[in-house]
Short mmCIF file of C-alpha atoms in Angstrom, two decimals:
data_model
loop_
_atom_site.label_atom_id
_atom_site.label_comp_id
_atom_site.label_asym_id
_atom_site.label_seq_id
_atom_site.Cartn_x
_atom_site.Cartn_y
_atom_site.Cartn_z
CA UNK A 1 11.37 12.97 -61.93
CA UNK A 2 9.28 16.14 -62.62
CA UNK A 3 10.93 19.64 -62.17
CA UNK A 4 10.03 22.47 -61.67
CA UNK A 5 12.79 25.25 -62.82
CA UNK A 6 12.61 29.00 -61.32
CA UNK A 7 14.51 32.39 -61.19
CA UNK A 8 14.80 35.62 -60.08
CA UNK A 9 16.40 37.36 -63.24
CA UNK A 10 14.26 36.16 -65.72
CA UNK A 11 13.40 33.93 -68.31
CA UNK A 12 16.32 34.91 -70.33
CA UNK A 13 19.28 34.83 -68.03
CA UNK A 14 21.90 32.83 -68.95
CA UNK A 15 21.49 31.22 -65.35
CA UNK A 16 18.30 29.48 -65.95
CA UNK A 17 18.92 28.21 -69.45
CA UNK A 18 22.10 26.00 -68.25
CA UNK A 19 19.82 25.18 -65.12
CA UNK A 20 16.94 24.01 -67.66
CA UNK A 21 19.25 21.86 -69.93
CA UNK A 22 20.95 20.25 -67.13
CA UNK A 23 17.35 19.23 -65.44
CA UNK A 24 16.01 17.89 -68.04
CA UNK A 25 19.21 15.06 -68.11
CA UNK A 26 17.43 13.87 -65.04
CA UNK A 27 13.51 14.33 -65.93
CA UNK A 28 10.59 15.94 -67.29
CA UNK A 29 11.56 20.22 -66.63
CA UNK A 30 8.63 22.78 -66.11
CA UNK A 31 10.62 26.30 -66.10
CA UNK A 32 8.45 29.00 -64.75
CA UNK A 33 10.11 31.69 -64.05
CA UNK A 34 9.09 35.96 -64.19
CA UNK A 35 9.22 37.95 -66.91
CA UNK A 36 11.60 40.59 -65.84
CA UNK A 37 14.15 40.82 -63.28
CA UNK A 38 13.34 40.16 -59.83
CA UNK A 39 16.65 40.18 -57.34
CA UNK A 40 16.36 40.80 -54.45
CA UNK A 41 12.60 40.43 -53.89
CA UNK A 42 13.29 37.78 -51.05
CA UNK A 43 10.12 35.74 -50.55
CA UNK A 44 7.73 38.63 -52.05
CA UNK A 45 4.18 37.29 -53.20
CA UNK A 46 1.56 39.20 -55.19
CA UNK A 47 -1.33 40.00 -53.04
CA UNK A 48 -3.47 42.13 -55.58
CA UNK A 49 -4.64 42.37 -58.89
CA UNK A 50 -3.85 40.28 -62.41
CA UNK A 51 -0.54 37.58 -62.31
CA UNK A 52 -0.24 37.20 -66.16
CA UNK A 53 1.32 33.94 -67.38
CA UNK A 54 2.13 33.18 -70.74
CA UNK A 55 4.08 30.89 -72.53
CA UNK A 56 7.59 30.95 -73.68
CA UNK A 57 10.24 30.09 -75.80
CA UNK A 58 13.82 29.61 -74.25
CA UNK A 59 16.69 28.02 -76.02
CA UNK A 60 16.47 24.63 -74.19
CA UNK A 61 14.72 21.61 -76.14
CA UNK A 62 12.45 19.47 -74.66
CA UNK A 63 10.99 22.05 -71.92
CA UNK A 64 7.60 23.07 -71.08
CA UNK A 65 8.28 26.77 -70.54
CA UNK A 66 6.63 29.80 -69.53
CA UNK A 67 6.43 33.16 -68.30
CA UNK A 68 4.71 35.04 -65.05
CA UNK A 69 4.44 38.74 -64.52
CA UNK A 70 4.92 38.43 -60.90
CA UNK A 71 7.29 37.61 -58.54
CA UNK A 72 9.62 34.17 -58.29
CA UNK A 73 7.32 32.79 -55.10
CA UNK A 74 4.49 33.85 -57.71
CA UNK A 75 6.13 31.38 -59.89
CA UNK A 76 6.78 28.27 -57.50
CA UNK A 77 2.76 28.83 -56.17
CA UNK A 78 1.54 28.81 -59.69
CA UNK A 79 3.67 26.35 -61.03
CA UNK A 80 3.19 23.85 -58.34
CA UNK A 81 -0.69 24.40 -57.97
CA UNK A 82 -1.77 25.42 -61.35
CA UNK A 83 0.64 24.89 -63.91
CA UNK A 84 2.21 21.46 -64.03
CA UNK A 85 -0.20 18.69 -64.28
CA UNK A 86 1.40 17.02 -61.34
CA UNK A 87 3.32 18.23 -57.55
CA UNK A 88 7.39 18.43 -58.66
CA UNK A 89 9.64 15.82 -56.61
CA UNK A 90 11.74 19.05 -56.60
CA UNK A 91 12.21 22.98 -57.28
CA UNK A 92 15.93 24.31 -58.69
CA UNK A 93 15.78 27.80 -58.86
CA UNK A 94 19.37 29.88 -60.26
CA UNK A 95 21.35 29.77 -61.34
CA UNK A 96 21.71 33.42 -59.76
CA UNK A 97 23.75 35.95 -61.96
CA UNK A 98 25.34 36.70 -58.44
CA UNK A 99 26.86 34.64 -55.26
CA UNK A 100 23.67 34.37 -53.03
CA UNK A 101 25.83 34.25 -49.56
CA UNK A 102 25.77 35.41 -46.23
CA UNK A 103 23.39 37.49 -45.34
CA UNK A 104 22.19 38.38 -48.70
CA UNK A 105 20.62 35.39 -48.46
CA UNK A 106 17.63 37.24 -46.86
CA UNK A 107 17.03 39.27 -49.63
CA UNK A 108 17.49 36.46 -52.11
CA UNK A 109 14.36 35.80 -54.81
CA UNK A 110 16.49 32.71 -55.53
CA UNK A 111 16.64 31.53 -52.00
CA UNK A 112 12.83 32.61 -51.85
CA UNK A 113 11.39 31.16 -54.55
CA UNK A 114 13.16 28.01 -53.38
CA UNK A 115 11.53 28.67 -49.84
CA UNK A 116 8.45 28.82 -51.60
CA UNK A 117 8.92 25.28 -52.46
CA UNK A 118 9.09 24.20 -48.98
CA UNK A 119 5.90 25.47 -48.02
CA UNK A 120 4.20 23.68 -50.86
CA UNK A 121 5.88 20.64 -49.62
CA UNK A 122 8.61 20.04 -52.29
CA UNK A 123 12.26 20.29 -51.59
CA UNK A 124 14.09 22.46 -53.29
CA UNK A 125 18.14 23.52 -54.42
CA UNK A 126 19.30 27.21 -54.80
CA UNK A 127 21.86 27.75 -57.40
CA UNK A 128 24.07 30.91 -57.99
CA UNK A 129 27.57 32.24 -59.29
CA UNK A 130 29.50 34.74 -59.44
CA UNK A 131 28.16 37.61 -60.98
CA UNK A 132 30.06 36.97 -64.59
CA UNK A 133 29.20 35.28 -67.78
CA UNK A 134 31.95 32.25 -67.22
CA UNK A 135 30.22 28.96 -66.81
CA UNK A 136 32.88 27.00 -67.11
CA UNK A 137 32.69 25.53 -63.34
CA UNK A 138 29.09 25.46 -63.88
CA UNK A 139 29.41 23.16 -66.54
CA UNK A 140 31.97 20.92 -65.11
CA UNK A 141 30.21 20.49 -61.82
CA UNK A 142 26.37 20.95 -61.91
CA UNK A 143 25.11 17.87 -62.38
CA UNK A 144 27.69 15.72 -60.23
CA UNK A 145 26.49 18.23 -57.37
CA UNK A 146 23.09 18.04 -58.55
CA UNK A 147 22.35 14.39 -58.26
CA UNK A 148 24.93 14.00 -55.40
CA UNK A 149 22.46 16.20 -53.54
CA UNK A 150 18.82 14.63 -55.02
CA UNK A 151 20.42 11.09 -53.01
CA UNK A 152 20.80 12.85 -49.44
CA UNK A 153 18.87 13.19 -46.73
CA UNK A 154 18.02 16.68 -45.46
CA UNK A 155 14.76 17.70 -43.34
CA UNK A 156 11.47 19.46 -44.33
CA UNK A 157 12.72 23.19 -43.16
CA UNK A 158 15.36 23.08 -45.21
CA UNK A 159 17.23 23.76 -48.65
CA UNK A 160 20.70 23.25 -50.17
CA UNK A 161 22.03 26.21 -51.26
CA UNK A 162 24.74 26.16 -54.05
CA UNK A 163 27.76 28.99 -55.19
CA UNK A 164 29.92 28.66 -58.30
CA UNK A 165 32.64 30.98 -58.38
CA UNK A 166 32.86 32.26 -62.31
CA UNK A 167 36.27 31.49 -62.71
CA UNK A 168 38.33 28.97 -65.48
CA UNK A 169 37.29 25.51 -64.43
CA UNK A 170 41.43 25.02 -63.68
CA UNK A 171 41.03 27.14 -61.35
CA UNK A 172 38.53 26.44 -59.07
CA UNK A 173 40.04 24.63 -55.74
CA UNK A 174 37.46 22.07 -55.74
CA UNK A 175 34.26 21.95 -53.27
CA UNK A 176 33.43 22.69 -49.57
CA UNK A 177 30.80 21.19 -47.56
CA UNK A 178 28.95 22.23 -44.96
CA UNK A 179 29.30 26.14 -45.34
CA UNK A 180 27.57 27.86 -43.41
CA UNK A 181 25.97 31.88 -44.06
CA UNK A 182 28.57 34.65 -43.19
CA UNK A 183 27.40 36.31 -41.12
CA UNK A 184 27.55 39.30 -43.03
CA UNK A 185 27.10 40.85 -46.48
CA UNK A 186 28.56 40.09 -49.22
CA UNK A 187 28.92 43.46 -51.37
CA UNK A 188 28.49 46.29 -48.06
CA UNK A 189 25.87 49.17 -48.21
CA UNK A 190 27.15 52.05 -49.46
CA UNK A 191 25.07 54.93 -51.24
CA UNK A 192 25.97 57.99 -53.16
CA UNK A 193 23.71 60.29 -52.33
CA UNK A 194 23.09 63.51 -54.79
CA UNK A 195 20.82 66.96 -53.83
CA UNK A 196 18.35 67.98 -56.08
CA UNK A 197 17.61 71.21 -57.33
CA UNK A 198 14.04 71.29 -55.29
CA UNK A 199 15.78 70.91 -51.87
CA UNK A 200 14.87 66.85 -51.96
CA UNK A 201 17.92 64.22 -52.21
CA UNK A 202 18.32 60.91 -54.31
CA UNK A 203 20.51 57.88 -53.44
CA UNK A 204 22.71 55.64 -55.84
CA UNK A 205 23.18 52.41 -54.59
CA UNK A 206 26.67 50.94 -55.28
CA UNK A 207 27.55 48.56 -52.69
CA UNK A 208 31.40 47.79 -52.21
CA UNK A 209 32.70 44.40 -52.21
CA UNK A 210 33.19 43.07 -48.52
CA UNK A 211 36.17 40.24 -48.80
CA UNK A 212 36.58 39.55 -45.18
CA UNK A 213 34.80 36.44 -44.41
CA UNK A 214 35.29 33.56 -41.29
CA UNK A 215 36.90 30.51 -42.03
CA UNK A 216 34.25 27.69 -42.68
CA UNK A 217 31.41 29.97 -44.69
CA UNK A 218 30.43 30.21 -47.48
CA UNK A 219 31.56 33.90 -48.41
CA UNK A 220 35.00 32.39 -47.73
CA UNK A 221 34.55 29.60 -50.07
CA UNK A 222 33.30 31.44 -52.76
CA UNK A 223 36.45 34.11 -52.62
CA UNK A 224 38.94 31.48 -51.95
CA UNK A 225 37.37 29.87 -55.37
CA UNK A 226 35.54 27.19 -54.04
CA UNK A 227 32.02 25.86 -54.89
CA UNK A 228 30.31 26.79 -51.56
CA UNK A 229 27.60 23.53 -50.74
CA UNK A 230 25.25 24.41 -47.47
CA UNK A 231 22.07 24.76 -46.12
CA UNK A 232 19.64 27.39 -45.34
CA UNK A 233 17.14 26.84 -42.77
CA UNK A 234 13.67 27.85 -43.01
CA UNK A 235 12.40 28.33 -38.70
CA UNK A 236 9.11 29.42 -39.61
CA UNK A 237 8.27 25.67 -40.86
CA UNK A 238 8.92 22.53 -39.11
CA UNK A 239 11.82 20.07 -39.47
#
């Protein structure tokens, strides 16, 4: 199996380093992923000047690795048409320092650059977690998921989309299926906003954590400490 490995936070997040050494137990792993961080850059593409590339050393053995100054779709284009010798059978892109449910799935890189995928004709799995440093249910359950989901069926417009909740592995509550998006967000808008002294105003963006969430999403699964496993639909392309 050749894999293609991408991110929105960059090279050096934790995320895509335990994504990278758990692909390459099933295959040959191609991580391209940007340079800095890119949240929330949804499906964003570079339609002017110079996309550097470069490559890179991460602390994963037996990768081909490297870096693109652009943004994660930048990455899945490149990497699928330019950079790997061959099309991937697939595209994992996380793991997102940060649940990617509900509606901040629109605004998702993650979910984007595994959109991205799609329209190259590859399928694709979005991985996140809570936004914490404990892997602990990452590391007990990413590869059982992982392969579980490589053997099922699931049509051309569409991707699995995966949450870890960052807690001890003891305590997560197991995992739900078929979670659908909130509808709603998952940290609410809220900005601070402060007057400066030229008459002209600047805002702070600190969103506040929203923990109502319907029975059956995946918001709720992810707060009830769950791993959330769903799909996002992409209507634009064609089942």
């Amino acid at each position: 199996m050749r894999i293609l490995v991408v991110n929105d936070d960059g090279i050096q997040a934790d995320g895509i380093h335990h994504l990278a050494r758990m692909a390459a137990k099933l295959g040959e792993v191609w991580v391209v992923a940007p340079d800095q961080q890119c949240s929330a850059m949804s499906h964003r593409i570079t339609v002017y000047g110079h996309i550097d590339v470069k490559k890179s050393n991460i602390p994963v053995e037996g990768v081909h690795a490297y870096r693109v100054f652009g943004s994660p779709a930048d990455c899945v284009k490149l990497g699928i048409q330019y950079i790997m010798p061959e099309k991937p059978d697939i595209v994992f892109s996380g793991i997102n320092h940060g649940y990617n449910v509900g509606l901040d799935i629109l605004y998702s890189g993650t979910v984007g650059a595994a959109m991205e995928g799609l329209i190259n004709g590859v399928p694709a799995i979005a991985f996140s977690k809570e936004r914490n440093d404990n892997f602990e249910v990452v590391d007990k359950y990413l590869l059982s998921i992982t392969k579980d989901l490589l053997n099922r069926p699931i049509a051309k417009n569409e991707i699995w989309n995966v949450n870890f909740p960052g807690c001890a592995a003891a305590d997560c509550k197991g995992i739900l299926e078929d979670c659908i998006p909130a509808q709603e967000q998952f940290f609410q808008d809220h900005y601070e906003r402060t007057e400066m002294e030229d008459g002209n105003f600047r805002f702070k963006a600190c969103g506040i954590l929203n923990s109502n969430a319907a029975e059956g999403t995946d918001m709720k699964a992810v707060l009830d400490r769950y791993i959330s496993v769903g799909k996002v639909v992409n209507n634009v392309l064609r089942a």
